[in-house]
């Protein structure tokens, strides 16, 4: 299967910047839809911004990006990378929440999620995902 990965950063709007309930709602819907669509990935929220990687078939990634661009819970979505890939980096989860661990935080170099280039953004998500338990 040809695989594609998109990574973007966006600004959370209103409650979405801090509310646990909003995160739970996003992740609940993401889990259901992404299982259906064969998508996997990781989502981080930090300092009012979202950083998310999504991987799967190109059509499915593009369709989700279209829904994300229309979602009022965030705005100013900037695509950091959008590329064909040979394997999944986050294949263990339909979508999981990753905290900014100390190891991931060091990669920010004192800046915010919005100051990351594509390689650094991917590295932050990989470092954060390494701290997560892999589902049985
Ligand atoms: C930061 C953020 C991340 C999201 N991630 C996903 C995702 O991985 N998969 C998904 O289907 N929807 C995700 N959503 C929700 C979509 O924008 C959209 O609301 C949803 O896909 C609509 O699907 P529904 O018609 O089944 O409710 C996310 C929303 C936000 C704000």
PDB file of C-alpha atoms and ligand atoms in Angstrom:
ATOM      1  CA  UNK A   1       0.000   0.000   0.000  1.00  0.00           C
ATOM      2  CA  UNK A   2       1.268   3.482  -0.841  1.00  0.00           C
ATOM      3  CA  UNK A   3       1.513   5.516   2.322  1.00  0.00           C
ATOM      4  CA  UNK A   4       1.341   9.200   2.960  1.00  0.00           C
ATOM      5  CA  UNK A   5       2.074  11.304   6.048  1.00  0.00           C
ATOM      6  CA  UNK A   6       0.931  14.840   6.820  1.00  0.00           C
ATOM      7  CA  UNK A   7       2.117  16.874   9.802  1.00  0.00           C
ATOM      8  CA  UNK A   8       0.557  20.203  10.668  1.00  0.00           C
ATOM      9  CA  UNK A   9       0.481  22.773  13.431  1.00  0.00           C
ATOM     10  CA  UNK A  10      -2.590  24.856  14.250  1.00  0.00           C
ATOM     11  CA  UNK A  11      -3.852  27.332  16.850  1.00  0.00           C
ATOM     12  CA  UNK A  12      -6.495  26.049  19.241  1.00  0.00           C
ATOM     13  CA  UNK A  13      -9.626  28.210  19.426  1.00  0.00           C
ATOM     14  CA  UNK A  14     -11.305  29.101  22.740  1.00  0.00           C
ATOM     15  CA  UNK A  15     -11.853  26.132  25.054  1.00  0.00           C
ATOM     16  CA  UNK A  16      -9.955  23.834  22.726  1.00  0.00           C
ATOM     17  CA  UNK A  17      -6.716  25.350  24.042  1.00  0.00           C
ATOM     18  CA  UNK A  18      -7.208  24.085  27.587  1.00  0.00           C
ATOM     19  CA  UNK A  19     -10.295  21.882  27.941  1.00  0.00           C
ATOM     20  CA  UNK A  20      -9.876  18.198  28.684  1.00  0.00           C
ATOM     21  CA  UNK A  21     -13.418  17.553  27.476  1.00  0.00           C
ATOM     22  CA  UNK A  22     -12.640  18.980  24.026  1.00  0.00           C
ATOM     23  CA  UNK A  23      -9.584  16.718  23.782  1.00  0.00           C
ATOM     24  CA  UNK A  24     -11.634  13.681  24.776  1.00  0.00           C
ATOM     25  CA  UNK A  25     -14.252  14.555  22.144  1.00  0.00           C
ATOM     26  CA  UNK A  26     -11.618  15.027  19.430  1.00  0.00           C
ATOM     27  CA  UNK A  27      -9.859  11.773  20.286  1.00  0.00           C
ATOM     28  CA  UNK A  28     -13.101   9.787  20.555  1.00  0.00           C
ATOM     29  CA  UNK A  29     -14.200  10.808  17.064  1.00  0.00           C
ATOM     30  CA  UNK A  30     -10.681  10.428  15.687  1.00  0.00           C
ATOM     31  CA  UNK A  31     -10.372   6.889  16.999  1.00  0.00           C
ATOM     32  CA  UNK A  32     -13.650   5.845  15.368  1.00  0.00           C
ATOM     33  CA  UNK A  33     -13.041   7.553  12.021  1.00  0.00           C
ATOM     34  CA  UNK A  34      -9.364   6.667  11.758  1.00  0.00           C
ATOM     35  CA  UNK A  35      -9.998   2.970  12.415  1.00  0.00           C
ATOM     36  CA  UNK A  36     -12.596   3.062   9.643  1.00  0.00           C
ATOM     37  CA  UNK A  37     -10.189   4.825   7.269  1.00  0.00           C
ATOM     38  CA  UNK A  38      -6.980   2.956   8.136  1.00  0.00           C
ATOM     39  CA  UNK A  39      -5.337   6.109   9.449  1.00  0.00           C
ATOM     40  CA  UNK A  40      -2.842   6.254  12.311  1.00  0.00           C
ATOM     41  CA  UNK A  41      -1.135   9.111  14.073  1.00  0.00           C
ATOM     42  CA  UNK A  42      -0.410  11.190  17.092  1.00  0.00           C
ATOM     43  CA  UNK A  43      -1.761  14.474  18.434  1.00  0.00           C
ATOM     44  CA  UNK A  44      -0.054  16.891  20.815  1.00  0.00           C
ATOM     45  CA  UNK A  45      -1.542  19.981  22.439  1.00  0.00           C
ATOM     46  CA  UNK A  46       0.847  22.431  24.007  1.00  0.00           C
ATOM     47  CA  UNK A  47       0.606  26.127  24.826  1.00  0.00           C
ATOM     48  CA  UNK A  48      -2.557  26.639  22.796  1.00  0.00           C
ATOM     49  CA  UNK A  49      -1.323  24.854  19.705  1.00  0.00           C
ATOM     50  CA  UNK A  50      -1.972  21.468  18.162  1.00  0.00           C
ATOM     51  CA  UNK A  51       0.714  19.443  16.416  1.00  0.00           C
ATOM     52  CA  UNK A  52      -0.568  16.341  14.653  1.00  0.00           C
ATOM     53  CA  UNK A  53       0.805  13.633  12.385  1.00  0.00           C
ATOM     54  CA  UNK A  54      -1.609  11.629  10.242  1.00  0.00           C
ATOM     55  CA  UNK A  55      -0.600   8.686   8.099  1.00  0.00           C
ATOM     56  CA  UNK A  56      -2.396   6.337   5.777  1.00  0.00           C
ATOM     57  CA  UNK A  57      -3.590   6.187   2.170  1.00  0.00           C
ATOM     58  CA  UNK A  58      -3.196   9.551   0.463  1.00  0.00           C
ATOM     59  CA  UNK A  59      -6.929   9.913  -0.293  1.00  0.00           C
ATOM     60  CA  UNK A  60      -7.829   9.222   3.319  1.00  0.00           C
ATOM     61  CA  UNK A  61      -5.189  11.638   4.658  1.00  0.00           C
ATOM     62  CA  UNK A  62      -6.393  14.332   2.232  1.00  0.00           C
ATOM     63  CA  UNK A  63     -10.034  13.793   3.180  1.00  0.00           C
ATOM     64  CA  UNK A  64      -9.185  14.177   6.860  1.00  0.00           C
ATOM     65  CA  UNK A  65      -7.112  17.301   6.145  1.00  0.00           C
ATOM     66  CA  UNK A  66     -10.186  18.761   4.433  1.00  0.00           C
ATOM     67  CA  UNK A  67     -12.316  18.095   7.530  1.00  0.00           C
ATOM     68  CA  UNK A  68      -9.592  19.498   9.788  1.00  0.00           C
ATOM     69  CA  UNK A  69      -9.377  22.729   7.806  1.00  0.00           C
ATOM     70  CA  UNK A  70     -13.116  23.245   8.367  1.00  0.00           C
ATOM     71  CA  UNK A  71     -13.038  22.451  12.107  1.00  0.00           C
ATOM     72  CA  UNK A  72     -13.726  25.577  14.216  1.00  0.00           C
ATOM     73  CA  UNK A  73     -11.890  24.127  17.245  1.00  0.00           C
ATOM     74  CA  UNK A  74      -8.646  25.283  15.671  1.00  0.00           C
ATOM     75  CA  UNK A  75      -7.512  27.763  13.028  1.00  0.00           C
ATOM     76  CA  UNK A  76      -4.515  28.889  11.033  1.00  0.00           C
ATOM     77  CA  UNK A  77      -3.593  25.315  10.108  1.00  0.00           C
ATOM     78  CA  UNK A  78      -0.057  25.231   8.660  1.00  0.00           C
ATOM     79  CA  UNK A  79       1.012  22.101   6.841  1.00  0.00           C
ATOM     80  CA  UNK A  80       4.619  21.334   7.828  1.00  0.00           C
ATOM     81  CA  UNK A  81       5.013  18.214   5.748  1.00  0.00           C
ATOM     82  CA  UNK A  82       2.861  16.282   3.319  1.00  0.00           C
ATOM     83  CA  UNK A  83       4.767  13.476   1.758  1.00  0.00           C
ATOM     84  CA  UNK A  84       4.756   9.886   0.540  1.00  0.00           C
ATOM     85  CA  UNK A  85       6.498   7.585   3.000  1.00  0.00           C
ATOM     86  CA  UNK A  86       7.596   3.965   3.020  1.00  0.00           C
ATOM     87  CA  UNK A  87       6.374   3.056   6.493  1.00  0.00           C
ATOM     88  CA  UNK A  88       4.263   4.279   9.368  1.00  0.00           C
ATOM     89  CA  UNK A  89       5.964   5.989  12.326  1.00  0.00           C
ATOM     90  CA  UNK A  90       2.848   5.949  14.512  1.00  0.00           C
ATOM     91  CA  UNK A  91       1.242   2.710  13.384  1.00  0.00           C
ATOM     92  CA  UNK A  92       0.278   1.541  16.853  1.00  0.00           C
ATOM     93  CA  UNK A  93      -2.580   4.003  17.318  1.00  0.00           C
ATOM     94  CA  UNK A  94      -5.567   5.179  15.220  1.00  0.00           C
ATOM     95  CA  UNK A  95      -4.864   8.464  17.031  1.00  0.00           C
ATOM     96  CA  UNK A  96      -3.235   8.960  20.386  1.00  0.00           C
ATOM     97  CA  UNK A  97      -2.491  11.908  22.588  1.00  0.00           C
ATOM     98  CA  UNK A  98       1.194  12.533  23.246  1.00  0.00           C
ATOM     99  CA  UNK A  99       2.428  14.786  26.037  1.00  0.00           C
ATOM    100  CA  UNK A 100       5.369  17.077  25.594  1.00  0.00           C
ATOM    101  CA  UNK A 101       7.836  14.879  27.493  1.00  0.00           C
ATOM    102  CA  UNK A 102      11.171  16.331  28.679  1.00  0.00           C
ATOM    103  CA  UNK A 103      12.921  14.613  25.753  1.00  0.00           C
ATOM    104  CA  UNK A 104      10.435  16.049  23.255  1.00  0.00           C
ATOM    105  CA  UNK A 105      10.571  19.442  24.975  1.00  0.00           C
ATOM    106  CA  UNK A 106      14.330  19.657  24.554  1.00  0.00           C
ATOM    107  CA  UNK A 107      13.818  19.481  20.790  1.00  0.00           C
ATOM    108  CA  UNK A 108      11.796  22.705  20.954  1.00  0.00           C
ATOM    109  CA  UNK A 109      14.962  24.620  21.877  1.00  0.00           C
ATOM    110  CA  UNK A 110      12.950  27.032  23.976  1.00  0.00           C
ATOM    111  CA  UNK A 111      10.541  27.855  21.115  1.00  0.00           C
ATOM    112  CA  UNK A 112       6.917  26.864  20.566  1.00  0.00           C
ATOM    113  CA  UNK A 113       5.302  24.191  18.427  1.00  0.00           C
ATOM    114  CA  UNK A 114       4.724  26.881  15.810  1.00  0.00           C
ATOM    115  CA  UNK A 115       8.446  27.402  15.303  1.00  0.00           C
ATOM    116  CA  UNK A 116       9.219  23.883  14.205  1.00  0.00           C
ATOM    117  CA  UNK A 117      10.370  22.909  10.758  1.00  0.00           C
ATOM    118  CA  UNK A 118       9.175  19.613   9.270  1.00  0.00           C
ATOM    119  CA  UNK A 119      12.055  17.423  10.496  1.00  0.00           C
ATOM    120  CA  UNK A 120      12.029  18.845  13.994  1.00  0.00           C
ATOM    121  CA  UNK A 121       8.231  18.543  14.220  1.00  0.00           C
ATOM    122  CA  UNK A 122       8.449  14.870  13.267  1.00  0.00           C
ATOM    123  CA  UNK A 123      11.255  14.340  15.807  1.00  0.00           C
ATOM    124  CA  UNK A 124       9.193  15.977  18.586  1.00  0.00           C
ATOM    125  CA  UNK A 125       6.253  13.656  17.879  1.00  0.00           C
ATOM    126  CA  UNK A 126       8.492  10.581  17.691  1.00  0.00           C
ATOM    127  CA  UNK A 127      10.175  11.462  21.011  1.00  0.00           C
ATOM    128  CA  UNK A 128       6.798  12.053  22.653  1.00  0.00           C
ATOM    129  CA  UNK A 129       5.335   8.830  21.234  1.00  0.00           C
ATOM    130  CA  UNK A 130       8.278   6.810  22.560  1.00  0.00           C
ATOM    131  CA  UNK A 131       7.027   7.514  26.067  1.00  0.00           C
ATOM    132  CA  UNK A 132       3.598   6.041  25.313  1.00  0.00           C
ATOM    133  CA  UNK A 133       2.546   2.505  26.169  1.00  0.00           C
ATOM    134  CA  UNK A 134       1.972   0.404  23.060  1.00  0.00           C
ATOM    135  CA  UNK A 135      -1.523  -1.121  23.107  1.00  0.00           C
ATOM    136  CA  UNK A 136      -1.679  -4.879  23.723  1.00  0.00           C
TER     137      UNK A 136
HETATM  138  C1  LIG B   1      -6.774  19.134  16.579  1.00  0.00           C
HETATM  139  C2  LIG B   1      -7.791  18.224  15.947  1.00  0.00           C
HETATM  140  C3  LIG B   1      -7.433  16.937  15.575  1.00  0.00           C
HETATM  141  C4  LIG B   1      -8.370  16.092  14.979  1.00  0.00           C
HETATM  142  N1  LIG B   1      -7.998  14.841  14.571  1.00  0.00           N
HETATM  143  C5  LIG B   1      -8.889  14.060  13.927  1.00  0.00           C
HETATM  144  C6  LIG B   1      -8.512  12.766  13.454  1.00  0.00           C
HETATM  145  O1  LIG B   1      -7.391  12.303  13.618  1.00  0.00           O
HETATM  146  N2  LIG B   1      -9.467  12.044  12.796  1.00  0.00           N
HETATM  147  C7  LIG B   1     -10.734  12.495  12.591  1.00  0.00           C
HETATM  148  O2  LIG B   1     -11.536  11.796  11.984  1.00  0.00           O
HETATM  149  N3  LIG B   1     -11.108  13.703  13.050  1.00  0.00           N
HETATM  150  C8  LIG B   1     -10.220  14.491  13.703  1.00  0.00           C
HETATM  151  N4  LIG B   1     -10.614  15.720  14.157  1.00  0.00           N
HETATM  152  C9  LIG B   1     -12.024  16.133  13.963  1.00  0.00           C
HETATM  153  C10 LIG B   1     -12.265  16.587  12.547  1.00  0.00           C
HETATM  154  O3  LIG B   1     -11.849  17.930  12.397  1.00  0.00           O
HETATM  155  C11 LIG B   1     -13.764  16.486  12.204  1.00  0.00           C
HETATM  156  O4  LIG B   1     -14.506  17.204  13.169  1.00  0.00           O
HETATM  157  C12 LIG B   1     -14.250  15.050  12.229  1.00  0.00           C
HETATM  158  O5  LIG B   1     -13.375  14.227  11.485  1.00  0.00           O
HETATM  159  C13 LIG B   1     -15.677  14.978  11.613  1.00  0.00           C
HETATM  160  O6  LIG B   1     -16.053  13.656  11.622  1.00  0.00           O
HETATM  161  P1  LIG B   1     -17.551  13.217  12.031  1.00  0.00           P
HETATM  162  O7  LIG B   1     -18.383  13.710  10.907  1.00  0.00           O
HETATM  163  O8  LIG B   1     -17.498  11.736  12.153  1.00  0.00           O
HETATM  164  O9  LIG B   1     -17.845  13.922  13.352  1.00  0.00           O
HETATM  165  C14 LIG B   1      -9.694  16.559  14.774  1.00  0.00           C
HETATM  166  C15 LIG B   1     -10.042  17.858  15.174  1.00  0.00           C
HETATM  167  C16 LIG B   1      -9.108  18.676  15.754  1.00  0.00           C
HETATM  168  C17 LIG B   1      -9.511  20.075  16.178  1.00  0.00           C
END
